[in-house]
Coordinates of C-alpha atoms in Angstrom, one line a residue:
X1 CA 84.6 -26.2 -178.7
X2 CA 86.9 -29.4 -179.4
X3 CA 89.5 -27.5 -181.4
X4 CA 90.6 -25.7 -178.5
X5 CA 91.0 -28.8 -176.3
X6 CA 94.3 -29.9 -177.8
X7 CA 95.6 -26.4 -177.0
X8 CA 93.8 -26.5 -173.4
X9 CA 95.5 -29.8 -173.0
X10 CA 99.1 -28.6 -173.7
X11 CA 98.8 -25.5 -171.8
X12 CA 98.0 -27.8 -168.6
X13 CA 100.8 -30.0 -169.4
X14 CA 102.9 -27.5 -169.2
X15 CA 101.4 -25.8 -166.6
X16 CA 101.5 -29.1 -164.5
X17 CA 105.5 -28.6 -164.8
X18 CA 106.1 -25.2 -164.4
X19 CA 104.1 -25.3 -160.9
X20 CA 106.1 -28.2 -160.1
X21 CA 109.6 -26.8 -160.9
X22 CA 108.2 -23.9 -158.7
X23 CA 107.6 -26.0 -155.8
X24 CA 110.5 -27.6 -155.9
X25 CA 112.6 -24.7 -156.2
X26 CA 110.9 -23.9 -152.8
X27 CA 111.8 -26.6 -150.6
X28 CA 115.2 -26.2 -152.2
X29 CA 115.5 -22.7 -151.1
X30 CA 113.9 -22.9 -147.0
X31 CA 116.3 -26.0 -147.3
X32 CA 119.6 -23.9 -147.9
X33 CA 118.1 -21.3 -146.3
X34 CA 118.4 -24.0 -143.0
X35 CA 121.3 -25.5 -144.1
X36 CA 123.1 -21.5 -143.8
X37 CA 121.3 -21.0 -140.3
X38 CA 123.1 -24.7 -139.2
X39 CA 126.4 -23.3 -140.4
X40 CA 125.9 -20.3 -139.1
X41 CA 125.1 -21.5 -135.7
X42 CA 127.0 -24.4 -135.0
X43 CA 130.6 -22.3 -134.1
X44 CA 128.5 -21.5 -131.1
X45 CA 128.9 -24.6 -129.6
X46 CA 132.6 -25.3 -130.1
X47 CA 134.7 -25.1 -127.4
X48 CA 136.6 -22.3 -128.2
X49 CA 140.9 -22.4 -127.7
X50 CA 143.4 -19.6 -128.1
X51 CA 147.1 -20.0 -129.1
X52 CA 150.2 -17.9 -129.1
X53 CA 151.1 -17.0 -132.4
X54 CA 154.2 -15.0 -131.7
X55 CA 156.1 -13.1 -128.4
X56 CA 158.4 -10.3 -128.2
X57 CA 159.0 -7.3 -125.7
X58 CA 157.4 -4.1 -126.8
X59 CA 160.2 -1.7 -126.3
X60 CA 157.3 0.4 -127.6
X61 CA 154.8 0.4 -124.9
X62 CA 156.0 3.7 -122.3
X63 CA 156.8 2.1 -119.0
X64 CA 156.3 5.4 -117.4
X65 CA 154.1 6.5 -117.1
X66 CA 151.1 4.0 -118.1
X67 CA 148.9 4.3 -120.9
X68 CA 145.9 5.5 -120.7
X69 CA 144.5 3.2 -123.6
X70 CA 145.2 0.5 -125.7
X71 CA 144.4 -1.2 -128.8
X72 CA 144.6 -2.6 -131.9
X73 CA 143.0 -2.8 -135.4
X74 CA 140.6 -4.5 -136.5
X75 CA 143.2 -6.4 -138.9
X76 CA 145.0 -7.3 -135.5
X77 CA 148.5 -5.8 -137.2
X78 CA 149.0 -2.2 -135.5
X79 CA 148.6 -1.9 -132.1
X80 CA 148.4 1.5 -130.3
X81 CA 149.2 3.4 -127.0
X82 CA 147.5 6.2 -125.5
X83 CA 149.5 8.1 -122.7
X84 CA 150.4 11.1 -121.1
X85 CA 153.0 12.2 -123.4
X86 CA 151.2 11.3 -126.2
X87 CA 150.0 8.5 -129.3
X88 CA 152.3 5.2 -130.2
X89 CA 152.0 3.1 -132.9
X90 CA 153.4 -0.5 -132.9
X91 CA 153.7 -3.5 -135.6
X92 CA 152.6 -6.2 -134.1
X93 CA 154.5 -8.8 -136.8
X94 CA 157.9 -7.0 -135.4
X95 CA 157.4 -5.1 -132.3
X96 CA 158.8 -2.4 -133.7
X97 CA 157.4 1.2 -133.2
X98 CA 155.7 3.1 -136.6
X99 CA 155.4 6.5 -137.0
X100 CA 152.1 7.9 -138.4
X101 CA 151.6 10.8 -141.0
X102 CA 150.2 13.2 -137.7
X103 CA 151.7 11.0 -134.7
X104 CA 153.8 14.4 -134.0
X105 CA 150.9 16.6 -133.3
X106 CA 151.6 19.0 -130.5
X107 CA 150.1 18.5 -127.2
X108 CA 150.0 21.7 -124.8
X109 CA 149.9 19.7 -122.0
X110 CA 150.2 16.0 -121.1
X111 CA 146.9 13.8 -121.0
X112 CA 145.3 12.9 -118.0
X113 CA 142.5 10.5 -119.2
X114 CA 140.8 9.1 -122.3
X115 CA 137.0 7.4 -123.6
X116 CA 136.5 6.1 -126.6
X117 CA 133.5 7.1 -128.6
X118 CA 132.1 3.6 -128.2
X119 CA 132.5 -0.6 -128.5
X120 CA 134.6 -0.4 -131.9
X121 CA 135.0 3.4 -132.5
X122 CA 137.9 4.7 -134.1
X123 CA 137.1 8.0 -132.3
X124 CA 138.4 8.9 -128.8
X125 CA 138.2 12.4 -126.4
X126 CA 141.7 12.6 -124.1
X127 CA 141.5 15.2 -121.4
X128 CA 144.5 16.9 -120.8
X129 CA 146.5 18.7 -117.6
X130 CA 145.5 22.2 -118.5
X131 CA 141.6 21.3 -119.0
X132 CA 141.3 20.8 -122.7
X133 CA 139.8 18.0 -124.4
X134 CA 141.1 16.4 -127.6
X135 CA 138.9 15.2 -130.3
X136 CA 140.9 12.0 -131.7
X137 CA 140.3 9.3 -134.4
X138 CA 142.4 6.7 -135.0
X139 CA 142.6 4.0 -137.4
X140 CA 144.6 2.5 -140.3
X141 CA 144.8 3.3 -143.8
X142 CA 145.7 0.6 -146.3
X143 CA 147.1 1.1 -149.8
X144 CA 149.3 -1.1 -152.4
X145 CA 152.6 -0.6 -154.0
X146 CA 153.5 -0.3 -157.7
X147 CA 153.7 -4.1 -157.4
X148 CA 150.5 -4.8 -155.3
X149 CA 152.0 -5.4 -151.8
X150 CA 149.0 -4.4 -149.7
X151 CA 151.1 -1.3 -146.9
X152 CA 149.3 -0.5 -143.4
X153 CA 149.7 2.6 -141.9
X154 CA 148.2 4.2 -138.7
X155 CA 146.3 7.1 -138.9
X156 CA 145.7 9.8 -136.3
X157 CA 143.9 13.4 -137.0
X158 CA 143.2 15.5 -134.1
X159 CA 140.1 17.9 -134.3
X160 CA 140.8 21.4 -132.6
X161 CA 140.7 21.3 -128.8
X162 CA 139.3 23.1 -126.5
X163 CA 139.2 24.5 -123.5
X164 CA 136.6 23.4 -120.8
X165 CA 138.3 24.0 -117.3
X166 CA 141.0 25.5 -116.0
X167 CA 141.9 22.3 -113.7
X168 CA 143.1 18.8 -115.2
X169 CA 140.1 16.9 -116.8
X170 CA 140.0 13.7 -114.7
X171 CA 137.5 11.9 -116.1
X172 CA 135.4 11.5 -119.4
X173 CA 132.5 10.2 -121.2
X174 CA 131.9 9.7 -124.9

Protein backbone atom coordinates (compact mmCIF):
# COMPACT_ATOMS: atom_id res chain seq x y z
CA UNK A 1 0.00 0.00 0.00
CA UNK A 2 2.97 2.62 0.45
CA UNK A 3 4.34 2.19 -3.06
CA UNK A 4 1.42 3.81 -4.50
CA UNK A 5 1.51 6.81 -2.22
CA UNK A 6 4.26 8.62 -3.99
CA UNK A 7 2.09 8.20 -7.20
CA UNK A 8 -1.20 9.24 -5.16
CA UNK A 9 0.87 12.13 -4.00
CA UNK A 10 1.84 13.58 -7.48
CA UNK A 11 -1.41 12.98 -8.96
CA UNK A 12 -2.88 15.44 -6.23
CA UNK A 13 -0.23 17.84 -6.78
CA UNK A 14 -1.04 18.10 -10.01
CA UNK A 15 -4.51 17.92 -9.57
CA UNK A 16 -4.36 20.77 -6.96
CA UNK A 17 -3.14 22.93 -10.14
CA UNK A 18 -5.08 21.89 -12.77
CA UNK A 19 -8.35 22.75 -10.60
CA UNK A 20 -6.80 25.88 -9.85
CA UNK A 21 -5.86 27.05 -13.37
CA UNK A 22 -9.61 26.02 -13.98
CA UNK A 23 -10.92 28.38 -11.48
CA UNK A 24 -9.08 30.99 -12.45
CA UNK A 25 -9.71 30.73 -15.96
CA UNK A 26 -13.36 31.24 -14.66
CA UNK A 27 -13.27 34.42 -12.96
CA UNK A 28 -11.24 35.57 -15.93
CA UNK A 29 -13.92 34.71 -18.36
CA UNK A 30 -17.53 36.13 -16.24
CA UNK A 31 -14.83 39.02 -15.83
CA UNK A 32 -14.44 39.77 -19.68
CA UNK A 33 -17.68 38.51 -20.12
CA UNK A 34 -18.58 41.94 -17.82
CA UNK A 35 -16.07 43.90 -19.01
CA UNK A 36 -17.90 43.32 -23.01
CA UNK A 37 -21.49 44.01 -21.38
CA UNK A 38 -19.74 47.57 -19.84
CA UNK A 39 -18.54 48.30 -23.39
CA UNK A 40 -21.42 47.35 -24.78
CA UNK A 41 -23.59 49.41 -22.67
CA UNK A 42 -21.94 52.47 -21.90
CA UNK A 43 -22.75 54.29 -25.69
CA UNK A 44 -26.12 54.33 -24.15
CA UNK A 45 -25.53 56.93 -22.00
CA UNK A 46 -23.61 59.45 -24.18
CA UNK A 47 -25.15 62.29 -25.29
CA UNK A 48 -25.50 61.72 -28.70
CA UNK A 49 -24.47 64.82 -31.48
CA UNK A 50 -24.88 64.84 -35.31
CA UNK A 51 -22.74 66.86 -37.74
CA UNK A 52 -22.95 67.83 -41.30
CA UNK A 53 -20.57 66.01 -43.23
CA UNK A 54 -21.27 67.46 -46.65
CA UNK A 55 -24.28 69.73 -48.65
CA UNK A 56 -25.21 70.07 -52.12
CA UNK A 57 -28.64 70.41 -54.07
CA UNK A 58 -30.08 67.21 -55.38
CA UNK A 59 -30.83 68.25 -58.88
CA UNK A 60 -31.85 64.51 -58.56
CA UNK A 61 -34.81 64.52 -56.27
CA UNK A 62 -38.23 65.22 -58.85
CA UNK A 63 -39.70 68.45 -57.65
CA UNK A 64 -42.89 67.53 -59.24
CA UNK A 65 -44.38 65.72 -58.41
CA UNK A 66 -43.20 64.46 -54.77
CA UNK A 67 -41.79 61.17 -54.01
CA UNK A 68 -43.55 58.79 -52.74
CA UNK A 69 -40.51 57.30 -50.78
CA UNK A 70 -37.15 57.79 -49.81
CA UNK A 71 -34.09 56.26 -48.75
CA UNK A 72 -30.81 55.24 -48.52
CA UNK A 73 -28.46 52.22 -48.01
CA UNK A 74 -27.45 50.81 -45.38
CA UNK A 75 -23.67 52.00 -46.37
CA UNK A 76 -25.30 55.61 -46.35
CA UNK A 77 -23.71 56.11 -50.12
CA UNK A 78 -26.90 55.77 -52.56
CA UNK A 79 -29.83 57.31 -51.84
CA UNK A 80 -33.14 56.65 -53.70
CA UNK A 81 -36.46 58.22 -54.90
CA UNK A 82 -39.70 56.71 -55.31
CA UNK A 83 -42.32 58.69 -57.42
CA UNK A 84 -44.92 58.73 -59.80
CA UNK A 85 -42.88 58.57 -62.86
CA UNK A 86 -40.78 56.18 -61.48
CA UNK A 87 -37.23 54.90 -59.39
CA UNK A 88 -34.01 57.51 -58.91
CA UNK A 89 -30.90 56.67 -57.84
CA UNK A 90 -28.50 59.34 -56.32
CA UNK A 91 -24.67 59.35 -55.04
CA UNK A 92 -24.66 60.78 -52.09
CA UNK A 93 -20.59 61.74 -52.14
CA UNK A 94 -21.59 63.88 -55.55
CA UNK A 95 -25.16 64.43 -55.79
CA UNK A 96 -25.12 63.25 -58.91
CA UNK A 97 -27.91 60.88 -60.39
CA UNK A 98 -26.83 56.83 -61.14
CA UNK A 99 -28.48 54.75 -63.36
CA UNK A 100 -29.19 51.16 -62.32
CA UNK A 101 -28.87 47.98 -64.45
CA UNK A 102 -33.13 47.81 -64.49
CA UNK A 103 -33.86 51.69 -63.40
CA UNK A 104 -35.61 51.80 -67.09
CA UNK A 105 -38.27 49.26 -66.45
CA UNK A 106 -41.46 50.21 -68.02
CA UNK A 107 -44.25 51.49 -65.92
CA UNK A 108 -47.92 51.19 -67.55
CA UNK A 109 -48.99 53.77 -65.50
CA UNK A 110 -47.61 56.32 -63.01
CA UNK A 111 -47.56 55.31 -59.17
CA UNK A 112 -49.91 56.48 -56.85
CA UNK A 113 -48.49 55.09 -53.52
CA UNK A 114 -45.82 52.85 -51.97
CA UNK A 115 -45.13 50.43 -48.47
CA UNK A 116 -42.25 48.96 -47.83
CA UNK A 117 -42.13 45.37 -46.76
CA UNK A 118 -40.97 46.31 -43.34
CA UNK A 119 -38.25 48.45 -40.78
CA UNK A 120 -35.10 47.68 -43.10
CA UNK A 121 -36.55 45.76 -46.07
CA UNK A 122 -35.15 46.05 -49.33
CA UNK A 123 -38.59 45.05 -50.65
CA UNK A 124 -41.39 47.54 -51.50
CA UNK A 125 -45.28 47.16 -53.28
CA UNK A 126 -46.07 50.69 -55.38
CA UNK A 127 -49.63 50.86 -56.47
CA UNK A 128 -50.17 52.39 -59.66
CA UNK A 129 -53.01 54.70 -61.57
CA UNK A 130 -54.49 51.81 -63.46
CA UNK A 131 -54.82 49.46 -60.27
CA UNK A 132 -51.72 47.29 -60.50
CA UNK A 133 -49.41 46.65 -57.83
CA UNK A 134 -45.58 46.35 -58.35
CA UNK A 135 -43.51 43.97 -56.46
CA UNK A 136 -40.12 45.91 -55.98
CA UNK A 137 -36.68 45.22 -54.28
CA UNK A 138 -34.19 47.53 -54.07
CA UNK A 139 -30.70 47.48 -52.80
CA UNK A 140 -27.08 47.80 -53.77
CA UNK A 141 -24.67 45.45 -55.22
CA UNK A 142 -21.04 45.90 -54.42
CA UNK A 143 -18.09 44.51 -56.48
CA UNK A 144 -14.18 45.41 -56.97
CA UNK A 145 -12.18 46.37 -59.98
CA UNK A 146 -9.21 44.60 -61.53
CA UNK A 147 -7.35 46.74 -59.01
CA UNK A 148 -9.51 46.21 -55.85
CA UNK A 149 -11.50 49.58 -55.84
CA UNK A 150 -14.59 48.43 -54.02
CA UNK A 151 -17.85 49.92 -57.02
CA UNK A 152 -21.48 50.47 -55.61
CA UNK A 153 -24.33 50.14 -57.74
CA UNK A 154 -28.06 50.27 -57.12
CA UNK A 155 -30.13 47.52 -57.87
CA UNK A 156 -33.75 47.37 -58.72
CA UNK A 157 -35.78 43.98 -60.10
CA UNK A 158 -39.38 44.36 -60.43
CA UNK A 159 -41.50 41.10 -59.97
CA UNK A 160 -44.49 40.80 -62.52
CA UNK A 161 -47.43 43.06 -61.64
CA UNK A 162 -50.65 42.59 -61.42
CA UNK A 163 -53.80 43.70 -61.71
CA UNK A 164 -56.09 44.12 -58.63
CA UNK A 165 -58.65 46.99 -59.50
CA UNK A 166 -59.63 48.81 -62.14
CA UNK A 167 -59.41 52.32 -60.02
CA UNK A 168 -55.98 53.89 -58.83
CA UNK A 169 -54.57 51.87 -55.75
CA UNK A 170 -54.57 54.59 -53.03
CA UNK A 171 -53.27 52.97 -50.35
CA UNK A 172 -51.11 49.88 -49.30
CA UNK A 173 -49.86 47.55 -46.67
CA UNK A 174 -46.92 45.21 -46.73
Amino acid sequence: MNMFLPGRRLLDHIARYVVSAGGIAVIVAILAIFFFIFREVTPLFATRTARLVSRFPLSAIPSSPAPLQIGMDEGKTIAYFLSPDGVRFVDLSTGQTILSDDSTFPLSSRMTTVAQGGVGSSRYVAGTEDGSILPLKMGVATSFSDTGERMRRPLLRMSGSFRISSEPVIALAY
